[in-house]
Tab-separated table of C-alpha atoms and ligand atoms in Angstrom:
chain	number	residue	atom	x	y	z
S	1	MET	CA	96.338	75.753	-226.721
S	2	THR	CA	95.895	77.630	-230.059
S	3	GLN	CA	93.689	76.037	-232.536
S	4	SER	CA	96.151	75.285	-235.645
S	5	ASN	CA	95.141	74.691	-239.113
S	6	VAL	CA	97.262	71.357	-239.559
S	7	ARG	CA	95.045	68.483	-240.311
S	8	LEU	CA	95.919	65.432	-238.261
S	9	ARG	CA	95.378	61.742	-238.985
S	10	GLN	CA	93.979	59.342	-236.539
S	11	PRO	CA	96.818	57.720	-234.150
S	12	ILE	CA	97.283	54.113	-234.579
S	13	VAL	CA	96.897	52.169	-231.396
S	14	VAL	CA	98.072	48.602	-230.742
S	15	VAL	CA	96.944	46.576	-227.805
S	16	LEU	CA	99.698	44.300	-225.998
S	17	GLY	CA	99.697	42.135	-223.150
S	18	HIS	CA	100.080	38.645	-221.740
S	19	VAL	CA	97.742	35.858	-223.088
S	20	ASP	CA	94.527	35.932	-220.819
S	21	HIS	CA	95.337	39.481	-219.344
S	22	GLY	CA	92.258	40.777	-221.247
S	23	LYS	CA	93.106	42.309	-224.600
S	24	THR	CA	90.408	40.926	-226.598
S	25	THR	CA	87.686	41.694	-223.832
S	26	LEU	CA	88.943	45.328	-223.862
S	27	LEU	CA	88.931	45.871	-227.463
S	28	ASP	CA	85.505	44.323	-227.585
S	29	LYS	CA	84.499	46.668	-225.076
S	30	ILE	CA	85.839	49.546	-226.871
S	31	ARG	CA	84.187	48.524	-230.210
S	32	GLY	CA	80.646	47.917	-228.350
S	33	THR	CA	80.999	51.301	-226.850
S	34	THR	CA	81.808	52.716	-230.206
S	35	VAL	CA	78.843	51.074	-231.857
S	36	VAL	CA	76.220	52.296	-229.168
S	37	LYS	CA	77.564	55.892	-229.155
S	38	LYS	CA	77.787	56.508	-232.648
S	39	GLU	CA	75.125	58.715	-234.519
S	40	PRO	CA	73.746	57.180	-237.739
S	41	GLY	CA	75.987	58.189	-240.796
S	42	GLU	CA	79.042	57.890	-238.561
S	43	MET	CA	79.369	54.158	-239.715
S	44	THR	CA	82.939	53.589	-240.820
S	45	GLN	CA	84.064	50.127	-241.325
S	46	GLU	CA	87.699	49.071	-241.362
S	47	VAL	CA	89.593	45.916	-242.140
S	48	GLY	CA	91.841	44.510	-239.631
S	49	ALA	CA	91.155	47.872	-237.432
S	50	SER	CA	88.297	49.610	-235.303
S	51	PHE	CA	87.870	53.291	-235.860
S	52	VAL	CA	86.763	55.069	-232.825
S	53	PRO	CA	85.556	58.646	-234.000
S	54	THR	CA	86.193	61.720	-231.929
S	55	SER	CA	82.493	62.327	-231.513
S	56	VAL	CA	82.415	58.907	-229.523
S	57	ILE	CA	85.539	59.553	-227.751
S	58	GLU	CA	83.926	63.041	-226.410
S	59	LYS	CA	80.795	61.279	-225.486
S	60	VAL	CA	82.640	58.701	-223.434
S	61	ALA	CA	84.849	61.150	-221.915
S	62	MET	CA	82.118	63.687	-221.075
S	63	PRO	CA	82.427	63.147	-217.254
S	64	LEU	CA	86.131	63.958	-217.387
S	65	LYS	CA	85.859	67.400	-219.084
S	66	ASN	CA	87.456	69.061	-216.036
S	67	LEU	CA	90.150	66.513	-215.784
S	68	ILE	CA	91.291	66.553	-219.218
S	69	PRO	CA	90.226	69.948	-220.850
S	70	ILE	CA	91.632	69.159	-224.409
S	71	LYS	CA	89.820	70.159	-227.502
S	72	LEU	CA	90.431	67.239	-229.761
S	73	GLU	CA	91.728	67.840	-233.248
S	74	ILE	CA	92.407	64.312	-234.215
S	75	PRO	CA	89.705	62.756	-236.158
S	76	GLY	CA	89.536	59.647	-233.865
S	77	LEU	CA	91.747	56.637	-232.884
S	78	LEU	CA	92.478	53.561	-234.929
S	79	PHE	CA	92.776	50.484	-233.001
S	80	ILE	CA	94.422	47.543	-234.693
S	81	ASP	CA	92.072	44.791	-234.160
S	82	THR	CA	94.122	41.709	-233.733
S	83	PRO	CA	95.898	42.121	-230.400
S	84	GLY	CA	99.066	40.507	-229.422
S	85	HIS	CA	102.422	39.849	-229.787
S	86	GLU	CA	102.717	38.409	-233.160
S	87	LEU	CA	100.924	41.278	-234.812
S	88	PHE	CA	103.132	43.720	-232.976
S	89	SER	CA	106.218	42.337	-234.429
S	90	ASN	CA	104.543	42.541	-237.979
S	91	LEU	CA	103.741	46.178	-237.501
S	92	ARG	CA	107.432	47.152	-237.483
S	93	LYS	CA	108.609	49.357	-240.325
S	94	ARG	CA	112.220	50.680	-240.902
S	95	GLY	CA	113.413	51.622	-237.708
S	96	GLY	CA	110.309	52.277	-235.886
S	97	SER	CA	106.963	50.914	-235.355
S	98	VAL	CA	103.668	51.862	-237.271
S	99	ALA	CA	101.966	51.945	-233.923
S	100	ASP	CA	101.775	55.709	-232.806
S	101	ILE	CA	101.049	54.448	-229.166
S	102	ALA	CA	100.429	51.026	-227.532
S	103	ILE	CA	98.088	50.108	-224.710
S	104	LEU	CA	99.734	47.492	-222.543
S	105	VAL	CA	97.221	45.440	-221.058
S	106	VAL	CA	98.067	43.688	-217.618
S	107	ASP	CA	96.014	41.712	-215.073
S	108	ILE	CA	96.276	44.034	-212.230
S	109	THR	CA	96.337	40.919	-209.890
S	110	GLU	CA	98.874	39.203	-211.759
S	111	GLY	CA	101.455	41.949	-212.801
S	112	PHE	CA	103.580	41.642	-215.892
S	113	GLN	CA	104.675	38.483	-217.049
S	114	LYS	CA	107.842	37.559	-219.186
S	115	GLN	CA	106.021	38.130	-222.598
S	116	THR	CA	104.758	41.596	-221.613
S	117	ILE	CA	108.298	42.636	-220.136
S	118	GLU	CA	109.610	41.695	-223.747
S	119	SER	CA	106.841	43.765	-225.163
S	120	ILE	CA	108.070	46.674	-222.985
S	121	GLU	CA	111.599	46.304	-224.114
S	122	ILE	CA	110.353	46.415	-228.004
S	123	LEU	CA	108.312	49.630	-227.273
S	124	LYS	CA	111.360	51.231	-225.398
S	125	GLU	CA	113.671	50.366	-228.232
S	126	LYS	CA	111.283	51.490	-231.124
S	127	ARG	CA	110.287	54.482	-228.934
S	128	VAL	CA	106.576	53.883	-229.021
S	129	PRO	CA	105.045	55.655	-226.164
S	130	PHE	CA	102.589	53.426	-224.202
S	131	LEU	CA	99.783	53.276	-221.460
S	132	VAL	CA	99.205	50.675	-219.023
S	133	ALA	CA	95.854	49.457	-218.688
S	134	ALA	CA	95.765	47.705	-215.462
S	135	ASN	CA	92.712	45.557	-216.148
S	136	LYS	CA	90.445	43.407	-214.153
S	137	ILE	CA	89.909	45.846	-211.323
S	138	ASP	CA	86.498	44.392	-210.634
S	139	ARG	CA	88.323	41.288	-209.271
S	140	ILE	CA	89.981	42.865	-206.586
S	141	PRO	CA	88.454	41.442	-203.578
S	142	GLY	CA	85.688	43.690	-202.209
S	143	TRP	CA	85.370	45.785	-205.302
S	144	LYS	CA	81.900	47.116	-206.063
S	145	SER	CA	81.567	47.725	-209.711
S	146	ILE	CA	79.427	50.348	-211.483
S	147	GLU	CA	79.013	49.443	-214.905
S	148	ASN	CA	80.751	51.868	-217.330
S	149	GLU	CA	81.616	54.356	-214.739
S	150	THR	CA	84.732	56.449	-214.643
S	151	PHE	CA	87.635	54.999	-212.681
S	152	SER	CA	87.902	58.434	-210.715
S	153	LYS	CA	84.141	58.002	-209.503
S	154	SER	CA	84.155	54.220	-209.019
S	155	PHE	CA	87.267	54.392	-206.843
S	156	LYS	CA	85.786	57.127	-204.648
S	157	LEU	CA	82.959	54.856	-204.147
S	158	GLN	CA	85.113	51.922	-202.847
S	159	THR	CA	86.038	51.481	-199.235
S	160	THR	CA	89.493	52.650	-197.795
S	161	SER	CA	90.698	49.240	-197.586
S	162	VAL	CA	89.717	48.474	-201.245
S	163	GLN	CA	91.223	51.478	-202.376
S	164	LYS	CA	94.395	50.441	-200.618
S	165	THR	CA	94.525	47.113	-202.135
S	166	LEU	CA	94.198	48.601	-205.729
S	167	ASP	CA	97.069	51.171	-204.843
S	168	ASN	CA	99.237	48.346	-203.722
S	169	TYR	CA	98.743	46.608	-206.818
S	170	VAL	CA	99.387	49.821	-208.821
S	171	TYR	CA	102.643	50.245	-206.987
S	172	LYS	CA	103.693	46.628	-207.788
S	173	LEU	CA	103.233	47.566	-211.451
S	174	VAL	CA	105.299	50.894	-210.706
S	175	MET	CA	108.092	48.557	-209.310
S	176	GLN	CA	108.243	46.398	-212.430
S	177	LEU	CA	108.333	49.415	-214.602
S	178	ALA	CA	111.231	50.927	-212.730
S	179	GLU	CA	113.154	47.874	-213.223
S	180	LEU	CA	112.689	48.283	-217.106
S	181	GLY	CA	113.781	51.888	-216.578
S	182	PHE	CA	110.390	53.689	-216.815
S	183	ASN	CA	108.975	56.102	-214.181
S	184	ALA	CA	105.389	55.355	-213.926
S	185	GLU	CA	102.340	56.499	-211.772
S	186	ARG	CA	98.633	56.260	-211.590
S	187	PHE	CA	97.354	58.334	-214.345
S	188	ASP	CA	95.719	60.833	-211.971
S	189	ARG	CA	99.102	61.457	-210.255
S	190	VAL	CA	101.043	62.113	-213.411
S	191	ARG	CA	102.288	65.571	-213.583
S	192	ASP	CA	104.263	65.215	-216.819
S	193	PHE	CA	103.291	62.613	-219.266
S	194	THR	CA	106.604	62.913	-221.111
S	195	LYS	CA	108.452	61.417	-218.152
S	196	TYR	CA	105.925	59.269	-216.673
S	197	VAL	CA	103.938	56.147	-217.909
S	198	ALA	CA	100.432	56.623	-217.101
S	199	ILE	CA	98.904	53.531	-215.309
S	200	VAL	CA	94.986	53.544	-215.829
S	201	PRO	CA	92.997	50.966	-213.828
S	202	VAL	CA	90.175	49.550	-215.900
S	203	SER	CA	87.950	46.929	-216.416
S	204	GLY	CA	87.196	45.466	-219.845
S	205	LYS	CA	84.287	43.464	-218.237
S	206	THR	CA	82.359	46.271	-216.482
S	207	GLY	CA	83.900	49.224	-218.763
S	208	GLU	CA	84.981	51.034	-215.569
S	209	GLY	CA	87.820	53.260	-216.553
S	210	LEU	CA	87.294	53.214	-220.304
S	211	SER	CA	86.479	56.985	-220.180
S	212	GLU	CA	89.954	57.826	-218.775
S	213	LEU	CA	91.648	55.303	-221.118
S	214	LEU	CA	90.223	56.588	-224.214
S	215	ALA	CA	90.541	60.436	-223.113
S	216	LEU	CA	94.310	59.949	-222.172
S	217	LEU	CA	94.883	58.214	-225.465
S	218	ALA	CA	93.263	60.950	-227.637
S	219	GLY	CA	94.772	63.748	-225.567
S	220	LEU	CA	98.355	62.373	-225.228
S	221	THR	CA	98.751	61.475	-228.960
S	222	GLN	CA	97.353	64.785	-230.197
S	223	GLN	CA	99.400	66.644	-227.616
S	224	TYR	CA	102.767	64.794	-228.026
S	225	LEU	CA	102.701	63.155	-231.487
S	226	LYS	CA	101.361	66.175	-233.553
S	227	SER	CA	104.194	66.347	-236.101
S	228	ARG	CA	104.006	62.653	-236.606
S	229	LEU	CA	100.118	62.738	-237.130
S	230	ARG	CA	100.383	65.530	-239.566
S	231	ILE	CA	98.225	64.421	-242.623
S	232	VAL	CA	100.801	63.277	-245.742
S	233	GLU	CA	99.444	63.922	-249.245
S	234	GLY	CA	102.072	61.741	-250.699
S	235	PRO	CA	101.890	58.124	-252.070
S	236	ALA	CA	100.668	55.794	-249.455
S	237	LYS	CA	102.812	53.477	-247.279
S	238	GLY	CA	101.421	50.413	-245.258
S	239	VAL	CA	102.048	46.983	-243.743
S	240	ILE	CA	100.230	43.948	-244.763
S	241	LEU	CA	98.170	42.350	-241.737
S	242	GLU	CA	96.974	39.075	-243.765
S	243	VAL	CA	96.941	37.550	-247.065
S	244	LYS	CA	93.424	35.971	-247.938
S	245	GLU	CA	91.556	34.453	-250.659
S	246	GLU	CA	88.211	35.837	-250.921
S	247	GLN	CA	85.510	34.352	-252.911
S	248	GLY	CA	84.746	36.146	-256.157
S	249	LEU	CA	87.937	38.502	-255.427
S	250	GLY	CA	90.711	35.992	-255.641
S	251	HIS	CA	93.835	36.680	-253.451
S	252	THR	CA	93.483	39.839	-251.442
S	253	ILE	CA	95.698	41.599	-248.733
S	254	ASP	CA	94.457	43.363	-245.730
S	255	VAL	CA	96.363	46.324	-244.958
S	256	ILE	CA	96.994	49.268	-242.622
S	257	ILE	CA	97.648	52.333	-244.270
S	258	TYR	CA	99.905	54.454	-241.972
S	259	ASP	CA	100.846	57.410	-244.193
S	260	GLY	CA	99.783	59.075	-247.383
S	261	ILE	CA	96.999	58.507	-249.868
S	262	LEU	CA	96.076	55.274	-251.632
S	263	LYS	CA	94.083	55.368	-254.846
S	264	LYS	CA	92.723	52.762	-257.164
S	265	ASN	CA	94.850	51.686	-260.185
S	266	ASP	CA	98.015	52.837	-258.148
S	267	THR	CA	101.041	50.784	-258.743
S	268	ILE	CA	102.350	49.038	-255.643
S	269	ALA	CA	105.339	47.218	-254.653
S	270	LEU	CA	105.167	44.855	-251.797
S	271	GLY	CA	107.005	41.968	-250.125
S	272	GLY	CA	106.395	38.471	-251.606
S	273	LEU	CA	107.566	34.850	-250.789
S	274	ASN	CA	109.747	35.073	-253.774
S	275	GLY	CA	110.967	38.663	-253.612
S	276	VAL	CA	109.324	41.981	-254.557
S	277	ILE	CA	105.716	41.868	-256.075
S	278	VAL	CA	104.875	44.860	-258.311
S	279	THR	CA	101.322	45.178	-259.219
S	280	LYS	CA	98.317	47.352	-259.940
S	281	ILE	CA	95.482	47.793	-257.424
S	282	ARG	CA	92.286	46.585	-258.919
S	283	ASN	CA	90.121	47.443	-255.954
S	284	ILE	CA	90.355	49.254	-252.580
S	285	LEU	CA	87.557	47.364	-250.506
S	286	LEU	CA	85.693	48.239	-247.338
S	287	PRO	CA	83.246	46.147	-245.433
S	288	ALA	CA	79.977	47.341	-246.544
S	289	PRO	CA	77.541	48.453	-243.865
S	290	LEU	CA	74.555	46.202	-243.968
S	291	GLN	CA	72.056	49.116	-245.095
S	292	ASP	CA	74.766	50.302	-247.762
S	293	MET	CA	72.956	50.070	-251.329
S	294	ARG	CA	76.244	49.978	-253.236
S	295	ILE	CA	77.157	46.793	-251.202
S	296	SER	CA	78.716	44.285	-253.802
S	297	LYS	CA	77.650	40.793	-253.302
S	298	TYR	CA	80.984	40.068	-251.794
S	299	GLY	CA	80.039	42.099	-248.676
S	300	TYR	CA	82.748	44.798	-249.508
S	301	LYS	CA	82.280	48.120	-251.171
S	302	SER	CA	84.649	49.488	-253.702
S	303	ILE	CA	86.369	52.970	-253.047
S	304	ASP	CA	88.442	55.171	-255.026
S	305	GLU	CA	90.875	56.393	-252.796
S	306	ILE	CA	91.683	56.309	-249.051
S	307	SER	CA	94.092	58.352	-246.783
S	308	ALA	CA	96.156	57.135	-243.699
S	309	ALA	CA	95.441	55.939	-241.148
S	310	ALA	CA	93.141	53.231	-242.396
S	311	GLY	CA	92.418	49.546	-242.608
S	312	ILE	CA	91.665	48.263	-245.933
S	313	LYS	CA	91.598	45.344	-248.258
S	314	ILE	CA	93.121	45.290	-251.778
S	315	SER	CA	92.641	43.038	-254.662
S	316	GLY	CA	94.854	42.966	-257.678
S	317	PRO	CA	96.736	40.511	-259.617
S	318	GLY	CA	99.594	38.476	-258.390
S	319	LEU	CA	98.935	38.900	-254.426
S	320	GLU	CA	98.763	35.172	-253.914
S	321	GLU	CA	102.545	35.313	-253.140
S	322	ALA	CA	102.111	38.396	-250.630
S	323	LEU	CA	103.901	37.923	-247.443
S	324	ALA	CA	102.143	39.015	-244.345
S	325	GLY	CA	104.051	41.507	-242.165
S	326	SER	CA	105.687	43.093	-245.022
S	327	SER	CA	105.516	46.760	-246.211
S	328	ILE	CA	103.675	47.837	-249.112
S	329	TYR	CA	104.526	51.313	-250.883
S	330	VAL	CA	102.789	53.141	-253.598
S	331	VAL	CA	105.191	53.502	-256.552
S	332	GLU	CA	104.744	57.128	-257.883
S	333	ASN	CA	106.384	56.521	-261.238
S	334	GLU	CA	108.831	54.286	-263.079
S	335	GLU	CA	111.892	56.247	-261.869
S	336	LYS	CA	111.078	55.483	-258.086
S	337	LEU	CA	110.782	51.894	-258.684
S	338	PRO	CA	114.429	50.703	-257.974
S	339	GLU	CA	114.428	52.880	-254.953
S	340	VAL	CA	111.039	51.213	-253.702
S	341	LYS	CA	112.315	47.932	-254.587
S	342	LYS	CA	115.577	48.247	-252.559
S	343	ILE	CA	114.022	49.241	-249.518
S	344	ILE	CA	111.699	46.334	-249.698
S	345	GLU	CA	114.311	43.754	-250.270
S	346	GLU	CA	116.130	45.134	-247.413
S	347	GLU	CA	113.034	44.587	-245.146
S	348	LEU	CA	112.393	41.079	-246.538
S	349	SER	CA	116.051	39.997	-245.665
S	350	LYS	CA	115.198	41.266	-242.022
S	351	ILE	CA	111.827	39.682	-241.949
S	352	ARG	CA	113.282	36.272	-243.016
S	353	PHE	CA	115.953	36.352	-240.320
S	354	SER	CA	113.813	37.836	-237.417
S	355	LYS	CA	110.541	36.381	-238.245
S	356	ASP	CA	110.345	34.431	-234.677
S	357	SER	CA	112.864	36.689	-232.610
S	358	VAL	CA	110.346	39.281	-231.576
R	401	GDP	P1	93.450	38.102	-224.037
R	401	GDP	O1	94.101	36.642	-224.214
R	401	GDP	O2	94.416	38.900	-223.421
R	401	GDP	O3	92.779	38.653	-225.209
R	401	GDP	O4	92.467	37.970	-222.999
R	401	GDP	P2	90.898	37.681	-223.018
R	401	GDP	O5	90.042	39.026	-223.188
R	401	GDP	O6	90.330	36.565	-223.962
R	401	GDP	O7	90.432	37.503	-221.481
R	401	GDP	C1	90.872	36.319	-220.756
R	401	GDP	C2	89.894	35.933	-219.574
R	401	GDP	O8	89.698	36.988	-218.697
R	401	GDP	C3	88.470	35.814	-220.223
R	401	GDP	O9	87.871	34.871	-219.500
R	401	GDP	C4	87.651	37.243	-220.119
R	401	GDP	O10	86.302	36.991	-219.715
R	401	GDP	C5	88.413	37.470	-218.454
R	401	GDP	N1	88.507	39.115	-218.554
R	401	GDP	C6	89.071	39.988	-219.368
R	401	GDP	N2	89.008	41.347	-219.007
R	401	GDP	C7	88.333	41.022	-217.644
R	401	GDP	C8	87.925	41.897	-216.401
R	401	GDP	O11	88.367	43.075	-216.786
R	401	GDP	N3	87.245	41.513	-215.501
R	401	GDP	C9	87.306	40.119	-215.348
R	401	GDP	N4	86.570	39.762	-214.354
R	401	GDP	N5	87.689	39.175	-216.187
R	401	GDP	C10	88.036	39.725	-217.558
């Protein structure tokens, strides 16, 4: 592949799946691995999201260099921290999804449950590509775990009968996905990732298969979503995850910025309980690393600007009525305001009607 000069932003990854199938455990493992493998100075902290820099992905995926020889151009992966159904529905934007890619976590011994099937249908409708993390492989009877090993190596070391059991479970997932209209296959047997959903056997508990999962997420997003990931220099667009009162800061909103650049003092428009809120950003805040000297007494560091994709907190007047799940747009100038307002109003009417339907 030729090295291009196009700068790419980090893909936004959401984690979905049935309750108890292991979303939180898997995210914790990814976060833990990231913290351990980071060099000092690589520390970036986000609100509502975890950033895994490319340097970490490369370290974790090192044993797979021959399998996935892609040179990474994306700066990393941004995982939305709150896994689950409800958040996923909040991450919808007009006609699509803020998620660039999803991981569908499924307990390999249980298969897809009703709720997960609904998620798959939404992914299909919104055309969000996804990988299946077939989780809890350490619970397959007879499986001998090797902490943090690649799936490929761990699998080779199992007995033939254990390997067969795993493949039977994978096959059941393949059948379930076929019923939903998807071709799927264990990732190492997939020839064309645009036609097949890759199933990656993992264990959130032992870390087995994490190398392959991260390498595939990074490789596939970069390869197939390049135009979507191109950095846009324009005004920021985002989605509100949470509205919170913070001591000393008043009402704040936690936001995922998926496009453009956000600056201090920008005028923003967002959905509110009683219609569109138009206000000015007082502070853009990131959680302050402990050793940072600029730390405010509130535990956040104020920054002047940030570009997508990122998880940040915003403080400013009038945010107490902000609505979680609604979009937020930077308003470039007065003339743009009516247009932006109209977009948000349309969205608000949809949020109100479909709040519990997804
Ligand atoms: P969530 O509801 O999808 O976020 O699921 P959790 O991450 O809370 O996991 C549910 C339960 O399954 C917890 O008791 C976890 O310890 C356990 N669990 C999650 N992943 C694994 C795994 O890979 N192996 C095993 N043995 N247990 C797991």
